[in-house]
Amino acid sequence: MKILIGICCGLLFHLAVSAQPLIPVPARIIPADKGCYPFGSTEKILLSDTTLQNEARELQRILAQRTGCRAEISLAAGQTRRNIFLQTDTTLKHPEGYRLVITPRSIRITGKDAAGIFYGIQTLNQLLLERDGKTASVPCLQIEDAPRYGYRALMLDPARHFIPAKEVKRFIDLMASYKFNTLQLHLTDDQGWRMEIKKYPQLTEIGAFRDKHSGPQGPHNGFYTQEELKDLIRYAVERHVEIIPELDIPGHTAALLLACPELGCAHRDSIPVQLGKTTDRTLCAAQEKVYEVYADILQEVCALFPARRIHLGGDEAVIDKNWGHCPDCRKLMQAKGFKEVREIMGYFFGRIHKLVRQNQKELMLWCELDNIRMPASEFLFPYPKDCTLFTWRMGLTPKTIELTRQAGIQLIASPGEHCYLDYPQYKGDLPEFNNWGMPVLTLQQSYDWDPGYGLPTEEQKHIIGIAGLLWAEAMQDLNRVTYMAFPRAMALAEAGWSLPENRNWENFKNNLIPHLADLTRRGVSFRVPFEVFNAETRKK
Ligand code: ACM
Ligand code: ZN
């Protein structure tokens, strides 16, 4: 047995010196001279304090799955010979940062905070990727790691096709494995209103049921009750994922307007509002009732979601056709002395922003460069300083980075050409319909991306993170969602976490293989990136 462990350790030492298949790649790996930590059939997880129970349970789960060992959790007081330690150390420099030290006698995961420890555990999990249920060893080494960005998000779109809460949980598990810390839930759009609002039950009674003939839970029908959302938030918190709700306004509101037609503009040249079909209607900016209803909605949403930020859309509103023709909006323009319809957008979000602030939240919006103008020209850029913007339109990110920098606005990078995971991954691949003439976004395009665009530090320090987006017009269920997300989300995980100097496409490709095998074992649908591994293609 000893000889076997010796051979095994020797092999693992070799592995330690070569790259470990870690995604996202850590800041620093220091291989040790020799040896490995062999897991026994029982292990002890010792905690520096009781607040780490959640992380200890995550480690217990992983060890059971990967090594078959039973691990007991206790406080670090009575240390025994062989141990796995979890401990916080506030002197570590970075939030979410961790140190993982593996010696022949112990595994020690030290985190700046519980999140750091959680991520150290995810790294240990990846060192064990190919060992499901088999007693295993991990090579002696030291890893020092911390994220490049504090905001690392994926967005799900249950508005287009409903995703039941238990499926969202499966997705959160996947996110946590790759050190994403934010899930944006796009809860309302033209195709559906997916969150229970107690004061306005008609929003879900009418707005959550696109297909009268199919059942109550997806793909077209369904909504999250507030209790379900609370449970989902708790589940996410345990995995160090924060959920940010998005309610898209003033466009993308057909579902709400079907339930509350009086909140739309009085214009006549549009087709009637129909769930999933109408996309050209907006809230009327001139009606007091709109602000009253949203004050109530925001109160409920902000009370439920503990995140400090809320996303309110602001994208693709068809303003000329609505506000430009609506008698009430035209009167508003006159009264305020606005010359252009887009000045109404500044007025509209000025009022909505006040409501957001009253609820102690910060506003997030999709950045539109042409659809908004603040009525007061004191803004250098037509958004207030204390909002956070997303750059998303193809080709506009360098310009948006510069404009937001000048305006002192925080930016999240989700440019179409790298982050739109609803785009096909290969010519002729899914989705089977291409409603917007969506371009191909290959795995390598998602990978070959520096969210800071190589800019000097001063010019990119307002970029606080990245987001991969899964718009779901063509994703009927979670299997399709994960097919579109993976493996490109792994590339984005690395863009969000890893330092540019540590990133390398060839290494990423090699690291990918055990991860794809692991997704298979976990029953996760993903796209095989055959073009990346195809020998003929690689020769070119
Ligand atoms: C968007 O893709 N409409 C933000
Ligand atoms: Zn109007």
XYZ file of C-alpha atoms and ligand atoms in Angstrom:
545
model
C 0.000 0.000 0.000
C 2.840 2.393 0.981
C 4.559 1.686 -2.351
C 1.317 2.393 -4.159
C 0.893 5.716 -2.368
C 4.560 6.509 -3.127
C 4.059 5.878 -6.861
C 0.836 7.814 -6.781
C 2.500 10.762 -5.021
C 5.371 10.719 -7.512
C 2.951 10.952 -10.396
C 1.012 13.710 -8.714
C 4.186 15.645 -8.040
C 4.837 15.560 -11.765
C 1.339 16.896 -12.311
C 1.920 19.661 -9.769
C 4.929 20.896 -11.654
C 3.033 20.923 -14.918
C -0.121 22.989 -15.006
C -3.055 21.935 -12.864
C -6.362 21.934 -14.748
C -7.700 24.915 -12.838
C -10.368 27.187 -14.318
C -10.185 30.088 -13.693
C -6.410 29.951 -13.536
C -5.157 31.116 -10.103
C -2.907 34.092 -9.524
C 0.052 31.980 -8.359
C 0.845 28.253 -8.058
C 3.991 27.267 -6.182
C 4.680 23.538 -6.537
C 6.326 21.871 -3.524
C 9.495 19.782 -3.774
C 7.748 16.486 -3.353
C 4.875 14.551 -1.925
C 1.156 14.572 -1.785
C -1.675 14.524 0.710
C -3.420 11.160 0.503
C -7.028 11.135 1.669
C -7.990 8.418 4.100
C -11.410 6.881 4.477
C -12.091 9.386 7.238
C -10.835 12.953 7.558
C -11.191 15.820 10.001
C -12.111 19.324 8.908
C -11.019 21.788 11.570
C -12.453 25.314 11.620
C -10.912 28.486 12.992
C -14.393 29.650 13.961
C -17.983 28.494 13.911
C -19.013 30.898 11.144
C -17.361 28.566 8.632
C -19.854 25.708 9.041
C -21.361 26.389 5.628
C -17.969 26.182 3.906
C -17.065 23.066 5.894
C -20.235 21.360 4.688
C -19.342 22.240 1.097
C -15.926 20.639 1.604
C -17.501 17.605 3.278
C -19.777 17.164 0.256
C -16.901 17.487 -2.210
C -14.664 15.047 -0.311
C -17.444 12.476 -0.146
C -18.081 12.816 -3.867
C -14.487 12.894 -5.079
C -12.656 10.646 -2.628
C -15.410 8.656 -0.954
C -14.110 9.773 2.445
C -16.257 10.710 5.417
C -15.146 13.993 6.924
C -16.010 15.132 10.426
C -16.285 18.849 11.172
C -15.041 20.344 14.436
C -13.447 23.457 15.894
C -9.652 23.626 15.641
C -9.072 23.207 19.404
C -8.273 19.484 19.612
C -5.995 19.038 16.627
C -5.120 15.535 15.535
C -2.279 14.303 13.381
C -3.730 14.635 9.898
C -6.081 17.474 9.285
C -7.761 19.764 6.845
C -7.920 23.305 8.208
C -10.255 26.094 7.213
C -9.342 29.441 8.677
C -9.986 33.104 8.091
C -7.098 35.553 8.066
C -8.156 39.160 7.700
C -4.571 40.188 6.981
C -4.841 38.624 3.522
C -4.986 41.447 1.016
C -7.992 40.803 -1.232
C -11.664 40.184 -0.499
C -12.544 36.699 -1.782
C -8.830 35.857 -1.847
C -7.434 32.631 -0.403
C -4.302 30.595 0.171
C -4.336 26.824 -0.282
C -1.368 24.943 1.168
C -1.105 21.184 0.715
C 1.588 19.228 2.591
C 1.860 15.464 3.193
C 0.249 15.993 6.646
C -2.335 18.681 6.088
C -4.425 20.789 3.778
C -4.850 24.358 4.913
C -7.275 26.780 3.260
C -6.956 30.319 4.546
C -9.356 32.972 3.332
C -9.633 36.691 3.757
C -13.319 35.933 4.368
C -15.708 32.993 4.109
C -15.987 33.608 0.356
C -12.213 33.205 0.004
C -12.358 29.902 1.860
C -15.247 28.783 -0.333
C -13.158 29.533 -3.437
C -10.154 27.705 -1.971
C -12.454 24.698 -1.571
C -13.584 25.005 -5.202
C -9.933 24.963 -6.250
C -9.306 21.838 -4.164
C -12.356 20.311 -5.842
C -10.780 20.968 -9.231
C -7.524 19.285 -8.125
C -9.686 16.192 -7.577
C -11.682 16.465 -10.801
C -11.043 13.044 -12.240
C -11.482 11.016 -9.105
C -15.172 10.568 -8.510
C -15.680 8.399 -5.442
C -12.168 6.966 -5.546
C -9.681 7.416 -2.749
C -7.279 10.012 -3.991
C -4.320 12.209 -3.301
C -3.608 15.800 -4.108
C -0.079 17.038 -4.855
C 1.761 19.195 -2.335
C 1.683 22.774 -3.507
C 0.745 26.265 -2.519
C -1.762 28.440 -4.324
C -2.185 32.153 -3.674
C -5.260 33.450 -5.375
C -7.658 36.383 -5.576
C -10.060 37.674 -8.217
C -9.211 40.395 -10.696
C -12.781 41.733 -10.461
C -15.208 41.798 -7.547
C -18.259 41.452 -9.822
C -18.430 38.229 -11.837
C -21.905 37.555 -13.162
C -24.022 35.396 -15.369
C -27.533 36.461 -16.320
C -30.502 34.116 -16.695
C -33.617 35.147 -18.598
C -36.644 33.340 -17.139
C -38.853 36.087 -18.625
C -38.553 34.592 -22.130
C -38.763 30.955 -21.045
C -39.516 30.271 -17.429
C -36.872 28.383 -15.440
C -38.307 26.716 -12.308
C -36.481 27.610 -9.071
C -35.000 24.131 -8.619
C -33.373 24.416 -12.041
C -31.998 27.838 -11.170
C -30.380 26.150 -8.159
C -28.602 23.696 -10.467
C -27.298 26.658 -12.410
C -26.103 28.391 -9.239
C -24.129 25.239 -8.346
C -22.354 25.467 -11.684
C -21.666 29.162 -11.256
C -20.118 28.608 -7.838
C -17.780 25.923 -9.233
C -16.305 28.565 -11.524
C -16.148 31.332 -8.920
C -18.946 33.495 -10.328
C -20.420 35.540 -7.501
C -23.468 37.222 -9.062
C -26.598 35.891 -10.733
C -28.679 38.502 -12.515
C -32.279 37.356 -12.941
C -34.064 39.059 -15.836
C -37.510 38.794 -14.253
C -39.696 40.869 -16.549
C -39.902 41.406 -20.298
C -42.352 41.442 -23.188
C -42.722 37.660 -22.890
C -43.448 37.359 -19.194
C -43.621 38.830 -15.685
C -42.019 36.235 -13.409
C -42.076 37.568 -9.852
C -45.053 37.592 -7.526
C -45.958 41.160 -6.537
C -48.447 40.976 -3.702
C -50.044 44.358 -4.345
C -50.619 43.621 -8.061
C -51.457 39.911 -8.428
C -52.641 40.560 -11.999
C -48.993 40.986 -13.046
C -48.414 37.258 -12.697
C -52.022 36.094 -13.173
C -51.939 37.619 -16.646
C -48.298 38.360 -17.354
C -46.816 34.974 -16.409
C -48.904 32.780 -18.701
C -47.886 33.106 -22.315
C -49.402 29.790 -23.362
C -52.891 29.210 -22.037
C -52.846 25.549 -23.123
C -49.685 24.280 -21.429
C -49.057 23.592 -17.760
C -48.211 26.047 -15.006
C -44.405 25.556 -14.917
C -42.600 26.391 -18.127
C -41.470 26.727 -20.722
C -43.815 29.653 -21.434
C -45.659 29.807 -18.142
C -44.747 30.276 -14.527
C -43.494 32.724 -11.943
C -41.518 32.730 -8.707
C -43.491 33.288 -5.531
C -41.810 35.565 -2.994
C -41.262 32.532 -0.747
C -39.520 30.680 -3.588
C -37.309 33.682 -4.234
C -36.356 33.915 -0.549
C -35.390 30.248 -0.635
C -33.414 30.788 -3.850
C -31.599 33.768 -2.355
C -30.663 31.671 0.712
C -29.427 28.867 -1.519
C -27.328 31.302 -3.531
C -25.882 32.977 -0.421
C -24.604 29.596 0.793
C -22.677 29.378 -2.484
C -21.451 32.983 -2.275
C -23.652 34.047 -5.159
C -25.689 37.226 -4.881
C -28.907 37.471 -6.876
C -29.620 40.789 -8.554
C -33.183 41.224 -9.793
C -33.795 42.932 -13.105
C -37.155 44.494 -13.988
C -36.791 45.953 -17.462
C -38.361 49.407 -18.002
C -39.583 51.511 -19.788
C -39.415 49.224 -22.856
C -39.654 45.416 -22.743
C -42.887 45.869 -20.788
C -45.556 44.108 -22.875
C -46.288 41.585 -20.100
C -46.927 44.370 -17.599
C -48.958 46.353 -20.133
C -51.165 43.368 -20.816
C -51.968 43.221 -17.092
C -52.123 47.021 -16.587
C -52.931 48.593 -20.008
C -53.484 52.011 -18.432
C -49.717 52.318 -17.797
C -48.858 52.429 -21.504
C -48.764 55.382 -23.874
C -51.969 56.328 -25.625
C -50.856 55.750 -29.204
C -52.750 53.956 -31.899
C -50.364 52.755 -34.564
C -49.111 49.656 -32.812
C -50.434 46.107 -32.915
C -52.341 45.078 -29.774
C -50.264 43.944 -26.842
C -49.671 40.208 -27.074
C -47.352 38.240 -24.812
C -44.282 37.100 -26.676
C -45.191 39.003 -29.842
C -45.377 42.697 -29.023
C -42.048 44.380 -28.518
C -42.654 47.991 -29.403
C -44.550 49.329 -26.394
C -43.243 51.363 -23.478
C -44.503 52.643 -20.171
C -45.961 56.129 -20.488
C -43.521 58.568 -18.936
C -46.237 61.188 -18.396
C -48.584 59.178 -16.195
C -48.314 59.585 -12.444
C -49.834 56.138 -12.041
C -46.693 54.587 -13.601
C -44.502 56.055 -10.846
C -47.026 55.080 -8.167
C -47.193 51.459 -9.343
C -43.402 51.209 -9.650
C -42.989 52.742 -6.199
C -45.047 49.825 -4.864
C -43.311 47.210 -7.014
C -39.844 48.474 -6.101
C -40.727 48.469 -2.437
C -41.616 44.762 -2.580
C -38.653 43.815 -4.784
C -36.122 45.811 -2.765
C -37.425 44.407 0.510
C -37.079 40.850 -0.773
C -33.630 40.953 -2.428
C -30.775 41.764 -0.034
C -28.412 42.774 -2.894
C -27.411 46.404 -2.704
C -28.074 46.876 -6.411
C -31.154 46.498 -8.597
C -31.161 46.421 -12.416
C -33.939 48.317 -14.169
C -33.058 47.707 -17.807
C -33.345 50.929 -19.799
C -32.438 49.198 -23.076
C -34.062 49.218 -26.521
C -37.077 51.320 -25.548
C -38.983 52.300 -28.703
C -39.367 55.892 -27.582
C -40.147 57.799 -30.784
C -43.063 55.546 -31.644
C -44.452 55.792 -28.100
C -43.422 58.970 -26.283
C -43.040 60.860 -29.573
C -46.693 60.199 -30.479
C -48.400 60.037 -27.097
C -50.417 63.240 -26.392
C -49.600 63.020 -22.685
C -45.869 62.599 -23.294
C -45.886 65.473 -25.783
C -47.574 67.662 -23.161
C -44.861 66.638 -20.706
C -42.183 67.624 -23.217
C -43.787 71.025 -23.634
C -44.167 71.603 -19.915
C -40.521 70.661 -19.264
C -39.193 72.525 -22.297
C -37.677 69.375 -23.830
C -36.654 69.638 -27.462
C -35.976 65.957 -28.054
C -37.990 62.860 -27.151
C -34.915 61.236 -25.590
C -34.819 63.957 -22.937
C -37.907 62.262 -21.513
C -35.712 59.247 -20.680
C -33.606 61.389 -18.343
C -36.789 62.648 -16.684
C -38.208 59.112 -16.420
C -35.116 57.561 -14.875
C -34.584 60.633 -12.699
C -37.899 59.841 -11.010
C -37.358 56.094 -10.926
C -33.852 56.574 -9.530
C -35.324 58.522 -6.619
C -37.528 55.532 -5.800
C -34.522 53.242 -5.958
C -32.598 55.470 -3.568
C -35.596 55.629 -1.204
C -35.319 51.863 -0.987
C -31.589 52.128 -0.168
C -30.557 50.483 -3.422
C -28.232 51.418 -6.243
C -29.431 51.535 -9.821
C -27.993 49.436 -12.646
C -28.864 50.028 -16.304
C -27.924 48.781 -19.751
C -25.966 51.640 -21.293
C -27.592 53.192 -24.359
C -25.578 55.887 -26.042
C -28.317 57.228 -28.311
C -31.604 56.691 -26.537
C -31.175 58.936 -23.552
C -30.390 62.566 -22.901
C -30.542 64.124 -19.484
C -32.689 67.244 -19.444
C -30.120 69.091 -17.380
C -26.970 69.515 -19.417
C -24.736 69.446 -16.346
C -24.209 65.748 -17.014
C -21.194 65.115 -19.144
C -22.660 61.731 -19.925
C -26.397 61.178 -19.780
C -26.431 59.006 -16.661
C -26.134 59.977 -13.011
C -22.838 59.229 -11.248
C -24.257 56.861 -8.683
C -25.592 54.292 -11.122
C -23.709 51.306 -12.549
C -23.866 50.735 -16.288
C -23.422 47.687 -18.498
C -21.673 47.979 -21.836
C -23.307 45.511 -24.211
C -23.863 46.728 -27.776
C -21.468 45.207 -30.319
C -18.468 47.386 -31.025
C -19.335 50.152 -28.546
C -17.400 48.981 -25.494
C -14.148 50.959 -25.963
C -16.203 54.150 -26.437
C -18.412 53.318 -23.436
C -15.370 52.636 -21.240
C -14.022 56.077 -22.065
C -17.343 57.904 -21.590
C -18.077 56.240 -18.250
C -14.526 56.940 -17.070
C -14.901 60.638 -17.858
C -18.267 60.690 -16.091
C -17.016 58.787 -13.027
C -19.512 55.947 -13.514
C -18.835 52.300 -12.636
C -19.029 49.914 -15.544
C -19.655 46.206 -15.993
C -18.370 44.731 -19.217
C -20.753 42.458 -21.128
C -20.017 43.266 -24.760
C -21.990 41.312 -27.363
C -18.838 40.192 -29.144
C -17.567 38.266 -26.085
C -20.365 37.842 -23.547
C -23.632 37.139 -25.408
C -23.919 33.437 -24.713
C -27.217 33.270 -26.624
C -25.255 33.655 -29.868
C -24.414 30.415 -31.724
C -21.015 28.951 -30.896
C -20.349 27.705 -34.381
C -21.754 28.402 -37.829
C -25.007 26.449 -38.249
C -25.200 25.456 -34.565
C -28.108 26.152 -32.239
C -30.217 28.217 -31.741
C -32.359 26.844 -34.530
C -33.871 30.233 -35.268
C -31.851 33.358 -35.572
C -34.230 36.162 -34.769
C -31.776 39.022 -34.728
C -29.255 37.757 -37.240
C -27.108 36.809 -34.270
C -23.425 36.473 -35.129
C -21.336 33.455 -34.162
C -19.504 33.815 -30.850
C -16.900 31.072 -30.593
C -15.313 29.749 -27.421
C -12.063 31.375 -28.447
C -13.774 34.748 -28.934
C -15.156 34.498 -25.411
C -11.696 33.530 -24.180
C -9.640 36.075 -26.124
C -10.956 38.994 -24.204
C -9.396 41.359 -21.745
C -12.266 43.214 -20.039
C -9.806 46.051 -19.431
C -8.949 46.246 -23.143
C -5.258 46.605 -22.288
C -5.845 50.153 -21.083
C -3.592 51.830 -18.511
C -4.807 51.139 -14.948
C -6.152 54.658 -14.492
C -8.318 54.319 -17.583
C -9.894 51.000 -16.632
C -10.206 51.103 -12.880
C -13.907 52.021 -13.074
C -14.609 48.621 -14.696
C -15.830 46.604 -11.734
C -16.573 43.324 -13.435
C -17.964 41.206 -16.197
C -21.270 39.524 -17.058
C -22.117 36.692 -19.448
C -25.679 36.955 -20.728
C -28.088 34.154 -21.616
C -31.031 35.811 -23.357
C -33.519 32.998 -23.627
C -35.803 33.525 -26.634
C -34.416 30.273 -28.017
C -33.721 28.443 -24.745
C -36.744 26.479 -23.633
C -35.226 24.824 -20.596
C -32.157 24.645 -18.422
C -30.529 21.961 -20.590
C -30.516 24.376 -23.474
C -29.320 27.182 -21.217
C -26.315 25.160 -20.034
C -25.654 24.013 -23.617
C -25.329 27.657 -24.624
C -23.433 28.636 -21.482
C -20.778 25.925 -21.376
C -17.930 25.912 -22.042
C -17.982 29.631 -22.958
C -18.934 30.594 -19.377
C -15.652 28.989 -18.245
C -13.799 31.352 -20.576
C -15.682 34.292 -19.068
C -15.031 32.998 -15.544
C -11.370 33.326 -16.337
C -11.781 36.800 -17.842
C -13.463 37.858 -14.601
C -11.136 36.165 -12.127
C -7.668 35.658 -13.594
C -4.836 38.083 -14.254
C -4.244 38.707 -17.975
C -0.587 37.643 -17.707
C -1.613 34.187 -16.439
C -4.113 33.518 -19.192
C -3.245 31.430 -22.200
C -5.566 29.919 -24.791
C -3.496 26.737 -25.305
C -3.401 26.072 -21.543
C -7.113 26.801 -21.231
C -7.901 24.283 -23.978
C -5.904 21.580 -22.225
C -7.371 22.438 -18.836
C -10.847 22.224 -20.312
C -10.861 18.482 -20.942
C -11.350 17.197 -17.351
C -13.927 19.953 -16.804
C -15.992 18.768 -19.766
C -15.781 15.227 -18.427
C -16.931 16.521 -15.062
C -19.920 18.315 -16.617
C -20.860 15.005 -18.237
C -20.682 13.243 -14.875
C -22.825 15.971 -13.344
C -25.450 15.459 -16.063
C -24.942 18.946 -17.434
C -25.678 19.544 -21.080
C -22.873 21.461 -22.800
C -21.582 21.959 -26.311
C -18.565 19.888 -27.303
C -16.172 22.449 -28.786
C -15.103 20.033 -31.520
C -13.470 22.725 -33.630
C -11.018 23.376 -30.792
C -9.976 19.746 -30.443
C -10.274 18.621 -34.028
C -6.759 17.666 -35.195
C -7.310 18.900 -38.741
C -8.546 22.255 -37.555
C -5.668 22.592 -35.118
C -3.064 22.014 -37.828
C -4.254 25.072 -39.773
C -29.857 43.886 -24.387
O -29.242 42.972 -24.989
N -31.033 44.299 -24.809
C -29.280 44.517 -23.196
Zn -47.073 58.584 -22.938
